[in-house]
Structures are given as structure tokens and as C-alpha cells.
CSV table of C-alpha atoms in Angstrom, one decimal:
chain,number,residue,atom,x,y,z
A,217,MET,CA,89.7,89.9,86.3
A,218,LYS,CA,88.4,91.7,83.2
A,219,LYS,CA,87.3,94.7,85.4
A,220,LEU,CA,90.7,94.8,87.0
A,221,ILE,CA,92.5,94.8,83.6
A,222,LEU,CA,90.2,97.6,82.3
A,223,TYR,CA,90.8,99.6,85.5
A,224,THR,CA,94.6,99.1,85.1
A,225,ILE,CA,94.5,100.3,81.5
A,226,GLY,CA,92.4,103.3,82.5
A,227,ILE,CA,94.9,104.2,85.2
A,228,PHE,CA,97.8,104.1,82.8
A,229,LEU,CA,96.0,106.2,80.3
A,230,PHE,CA,95.6,108.9,82.9
A,231,LEU,CA,99.0,108.7,84.6
A,232,SER,CA,100.9,110.7,82.1
A,233,SER,CA,101.8,113.3,84.8
A,234,CYS,CA,100.7,115.3,87.8
A,235,ALA,CA,99.5,117.9,85.2
A,236,ASP,CA,96.3,116.0,84.5
A,237,GLY,CA,94.5,118.1,87.1
A,238,GLN,CA,92.2,120.7,85.6
A,239,GLY,CA,91.5,124.1,86.8
A,240,SER,CA,88.0,125.6,87.1
A,241,LYS,CA,86.5,129.0,87.2
A,242,ASN,CA,88.9,131.1,89.3
A,243,GLY,CA,91.0,128.0,89.8
A,244,ASP,CA,93.8,129.4,87.6
A,245,ASP,CA,94.2,132.3,90.0
A,246,PHE,CA,97.2,132.1,92.2
A,247,ALA,CA,96.8,131.1,95.8
A,248,THR,CA,97.5,133.6,98.5
A,249,LEU,CA,100.9,133.1,100.2
A,250,PRO,CA,100.3,133.6,104.0
A,251,ALA,CA,102.8,135.3,106.2
A,252,PRO,CA,104.1,133.2,109.1
A,253,LYS,CA,102.2,133.8,112.3
A,254,THR,CA,103.9,134.7,115.5
A,255,GLY,CA,106.0,131.8,116.7
A,256,GLU,CA,105.5,129.9,113.4
A,257,ALA,CA,108.4,128.6,111.3
A,258,VAL,CA,108.5,127.8,107.6
A,259,ALA,CA,110.2,125.1,105.6
A,260,THR,CA,110.3,124.5,101.8
A,261,PHE,CA,110.9,121.2,100.0
A,262,GLY,CA,110.2,119.7,96.6
A,263,GLY,CA,109.7,116.0,95.9
A,264,GLY,CA,107.8,115.4,92.7
A,265,CYS,CA,104.1,116.2,92.2
A,266,PHE,CA,103.0,118.5,95.0
A,267,TRP,CA,99.6,116.9,95.3
A,268,SER,CA,100.9,114.0,97.4
A,269,MET,CA,103.7,115.9,99.1
A,270,SER,CA,101.4,118.6,100.4
A,271,GLU,CA,99.0,115.9,101.8
A,272,ALA,CA,101.7,114.0,103.5
A,273,MET,CA,103.3,116.9,105.2
A,274,SER,CA,99.9,118.3,106.3
A,275,GLU,CA,99.3,115.1,108.2
A,276,LEU,CA,102.2,115.7,110.6
A,277,LYS,CA,101.5,116.9,114.1
A,278,GLY,CA,102.5,120.5,114.5
A,279,VAL,CA,102.1,121.4,110.8
A,280,ASN,CA,99.5,124.2,110.5
A,281,LYS,CA,99.4,124.8,106.8
A,282,VAL,CA,101.0,123.6,103.5
A,283,ILE,CA,101.0,125.6,100.3
A,284,SER,CA,101.8,124.1,96.9
A,285,GLY,CA,103.9,126.2,94.6
A,286,TYR,CA,107.2,126.6,92.8
A,287,ALA,CA,110.8,127.4,93.8
A,288,GLY,CA,114.3,127.0,92.7
A,289,GLY,CA,113.9,128.7,89.3
A,290,THR,CA,114.4,132.1,87.6
A,291,THR,CA,111.0,133.2,86.3
A,292,LYS,CA,108.9,135.4,88.6
A,293,ASN,CA,105.4,134.3,89.3
A,294,PRO,CA,105.5,131.3,87.0
A,295,THR,CA,102.3,129.5,85.9
A,296,TYR,CA,101.9,125.8,86.1
A,297,ARG,CA,102.2,125.5,82.3
A,298,GLU,CA,105.4,127.5,82.3
A,299,VAL,CA,106.9,125.4,85.1
A,300,SER,CA,105.9,122.2,83.2
A,301,SER,CA,107.7,123.4,80.1
A,302,GLN,CA,110.9,123.1,82.1
A,303,ASN,CA,112.1,126.5,80.8
A,304,THR,CA,111.8,128.2,84.2
A,305,ASN,CA,114.0,125.8,86.2
A,306,HIS,CA,111.4,125.7,89.0
A,307,ALA,CA,110.5,122.6,90.8
A,308,GLU,CA,107.1,121.7,92.2
A,309,THR,CA,107.5,122.5,95.9
A,310,VAL,CA,105.5,122.8,99.1
A,311,GLN,CA,105.9,125.5,101.8
A,312,ILE,CA,105.2,124.2,105.2
A,313,TYR,CA,104.1,126.4,108.1
A,314,TYR,CA,104.7,124.7,111.4
A,315,ASP,CA,104.9,125.1,115.2
A,316,PRO,CA,108.5,124.4,116.2
A,317,LYS,CA,107.3,123.8,119.8
A,318,VAL,CA,105.4,120.7,118.5
A,319,ILE,CA,107.6,119.5,115.6
A,320,SER,CA,111.2,120.3,114.8
A,321,PHE,CA,112.8,121.1,111.4
A,322,ASP,CA,114.8,117.9,111.9
A,323,LYS,CA,111.6,115.9,112.0
A,324,ILE,CA,110.1,117.7,109.0
A,325,THR,CA,113.2,117.0,107.0
A,326,GLU,CA,113.1,113.3,107.9
A,327,ALA,CA,109.4,113.2,106.9
A,328,PHE,CA,110.3,114.9,103.5
A,329,PHE,CA,112.7,112.0,102.7
A,330,PHE,CA,110.0,109.5,103.4
A,331,ALA,CA,107.3,111.3,101.5
A,332,HIS,CA,108.9,110.6,98.1
A,333,ASP,CA,111.7,108.7,96.4
A,334,PRO,CA,114.8,111.0,96.8
A,335,THR,CA,117.0,108.6,94.8
A,336,THR,CA,115.6,109.2,91.3
A,337,LEU,CA,117.1,112.1,89.4
A,338,ASN,CA,114.5,114.5,87.9
A,339,ARG,CA,111.8,111.9,88.2
A,340,GLN,CA,109.0,110.6,90.5
A,341,GLY,CA,107.1,107.6,89.2
A,342,PRO,CA,105.4,108.5,85.9
A,343,ASP,CA,106.5,112.2,86.2
A,344,GLU,CA,109.8,113.0,84.5
A,345,GLY,CA,111.6,116.3,84.2
A,346,THR,CA,113.5,118.9,86.3
A,347,ASP,CA,110.3,120.3,87.6
A,348,TYR,CA,109.8,117.0,89.5
A,349,ARG,CA,113.3,116.9,91.0
A,350,SER,CA,114.0,116.3,94.6
A,351,ILE,CA,115.1,119.5,96.2
A,352,ALA,CA,115.6,120.7,99.8
A,353,PHE,CA,115.9,124.4,100.7
A,354,TYR,CA,117.6,125.8,103.7
A,355,ARG,CA,117.3,129.3,105.3
A,356,ASN,CA,120.4,129.2,107.4
A,357,GLU,CA,123.5,127.0,108.1
A,358,ALA,CA,121.7,125.1,110.9
A,359,GLU,CA,119.0,123.9,108.4
A,360,LYS,CA,121.7,123.1,105.8
A,361,ASN,CA,123.5,120.9,108.3
A,362,THR,CA,120.3,119.2,109.3
A,363,ILE,CA,119.4,118.4,105.7
A,364,GLU,CA,122.9,117.0,105.0
A,365,ALA,CA,123.0,115.0,108.2
A,366,THR,CA,119.5,113.5,107.4
A,367,ILE,CA,120.7,112.5,104.0
A,368,ARG,CA,123.7,110.7,105.5
A,369,LYS,CA,121.4,109.0,108.1
A,370,VAL,CA,118.9,107.8,105.5
A,371,ASN,CA,121.7,106.6,103.1
A,372,GLN,CA,123.3,104.7,106.0
A,373,SER,CA,120.0,103.1,107.0
A,374,LYS,CA,119.7,101.5,103.5
A,375,HIS,CA,116.0,102.5,103.5
A,376,TYR,CA,116.5,103.0,99.8
A,377,ALA,CA,118.6,100.7,97.6
A,378,ASP,CA,120.2,103.7,95.8
A,379,PRO,CA,121.8,106.9,97.2
A,380,ILE,CA,119.9,110.1,97.6
A,381,VAL,CA,120.3,112.6,94.8
A,382,THR,CA,118.3,115.5,96.4
A,383,GLN,CA,119.6,119.0,95.7
A,384,VAL,CA,120.4,121.0,98.8
A,385,VAL,CA,120.2,124.8,98.0
A,386,PRO,CA,119.7,128.1,99.8
A,387,PHE,CA,116.1,129.4,99.8
A,388,LYS,CA,115.5,132.4,97.7
A,389,VAL,CA,111.8,132.8,96.8
A,390,PHE,CA,108.6,130.6,96.8
A,391,TYR,CA,105.7,131.3,94.4
A,392,PRO,CA,102.3,129.9,95.3
A,393,ALA,CA,100.7,127.7,92.7
A,394,GLU,CA,97.2,128.1,91.3
A,395,ASN,CA,94.2,127.7,93.6
A,396,TYR,CA,93.1,124.4,92.0
A,397,HIS,CA,96.4,122.7,93.1
A,398,GLN,CA,95.8,123.6,96.7
A,399,GLY,CA,94.5,120.6,98.7
A,400,TYR,CA,94.1,118.7,95.4
A,401,TYR,CA,94.6,115.3,97.1
A,402,ARG,CA,91.6,115.5,99.3
A,403,ALA,CA,89.4,117.4,96.8
A,404,HIS,CA,89.8,114.8,94.1
A,405,PRO,CA,90.1,111.4,95.9
A,406,ASN,CA,88.8,109.5,92.8
A,407,GLN,CA,91.1,111.1,90.2
A,408,PRO,CA,93.1,108.3,88.5
A,409,TYR,CA,96.5,109.9,89.3
A,410,ILE,CA,95.6,110.3,92.9
A,411,VAL,CA,94.4,106.7,93.2
A,412,GLY,CA,97.3,105.2,91.2
A,413,VAL,CA,100.2,107.3,92.3
A,414,SER,CA,99.6,109.8,95.1
A,415,GLU,CA,97.6,107.6,97.4
A,416,PRO,CA,100.2,104.8,97.5
A,417,LYS,CA,102.9,107.3,98.3
A,418,VAL,CA,100.8,108.8,101.2
A,419,MET,CA,100.1,105.3,102.6
A,420,LYS,CA,103.9,104.5,102.6
A,421,PHE,CA,104.5,107.8,104.3
A,422,ARG,CA,102.0,107.1,107.0
A,423,LYS,CA,103.7,103.8,107.7
A,424,ALA,CA,107.1,105.4,108.0
A,425,MET,CA,106.0,108.4,110.1
A,426,LYS,CA,103.2,106.9,112.1
A,427,ALA,CA,104.5,108.1,115.5
A,428,ASP,CA,104.5,111.7,114.2
A,429,LEU,CA,101.1,111.8,112.5
A,430,ARG,CA,97.9,113.5,113.7
A,431,PRO,CA,95.7,110.9,115.4
A,432,GLU,CA,93.2,110.7,112.6
A,433,PHE,CA,96.0,109.5,110.2
A,434,ALA,CA,97.9,107.2,112.6
A,435,HIS,CA,95.9,104.0,112.0
């Protein structure tokens, strides 16, 4: 019991925010934003800390790559520190590169709403601020309609006790985050925030989306 209490205290000391991750040599350099390959589609969503969101979406069948970054704001090429200041209006987001022959935008949208809590305004767990808001970007009217229809569907299902507050906005530009944020979940499995916040979210996601996961995650 004593060890459990000490571990719990340790977790809370480190759970101030997603920003506890540290860069390293060259880690503060921005990641390269890949161009979609022939036949590949792209979707962009923000649902709190991108460490767990990027991991969750990458586990879906048909998803080829997920890049963590920033969107929805006004500052060009923002750094993590600038976004965290909440002066750029950007949200932590993920850009998903996927094969539409394997997985549809409809399914990716559904997965997004199960990969985080879309009912908390400007907050996800211990992370609070507009940079952690729930936000869904659309590139055309069909995607907008899909997002809005999915919101109605999830609300009607009562999966969440409270209504969804996700922003639905047209896509403008996505800026890739620093290298050290890319694949952070798998690179730092013992980091306290990952253990205490990110991993439980990913486990819930796997349960909700089991039929659509890659075989190695559907267990």
C-alpha cells in the first residue's frame, strides 16, 4: 500500500500537463511534413495532448502515418512553447495519412470521438487551455457533414453523459510539431504522464474501436 501511495503521489507531481516531455539534441527541430502519396487521403483532428491521440489513430487499419502538430491558430510555424502560451490560438492536433480503400473518413471521424473526451471545453484530463481543445477540421462539405452527423450519432448514443463541444472548422494549415513529440507514446512508455494519462485513454480507445484496429492491437 505504501508503494502504491508513493507511486500515486509521484504521478500527480508529474501530471501537470502534456508539456512535461523534454526535447533532446536536434529534438527541437520541426518534423518534416510529408506530402500525401498517390491515392492517400489526409484528415486533421485535435483532441488534447497529441501523444495519446497520435498513438490511437496510428493503431487503426488503413492509417499509414500520423504527424503531431498544430492547427487552428494564427501564428506561422509556432513552437510548442508558443502554442502552450495560448497566444497563438493553435490546438495540439494530429494529421492522419490514410488509405481510403481500407478505412473511410467516416470511420476515422468516429475513432476521433472515442480517442478523447469531446465533452470538456478547453480541457483534457489534467491539461487545461485552448491548446487542448477538441477540434475537427474539414476540407470539403462532405467531410463537414460527416463530422456533424457523427456528433449527432455519438450524442444520441449517450456514450458520454454530456454533449459534445468539439469545434468544427474548415482546414487552413497544419504545422508539424518538434521531432521529440513524434511517436512520443511508444518512445517513452514509462514516462509518468504516459502511464497515468495517455495509456488509459489508448486502452479505452482500443476497447471502443477493436474491430477497426490492426491485429497487433486488437487483443
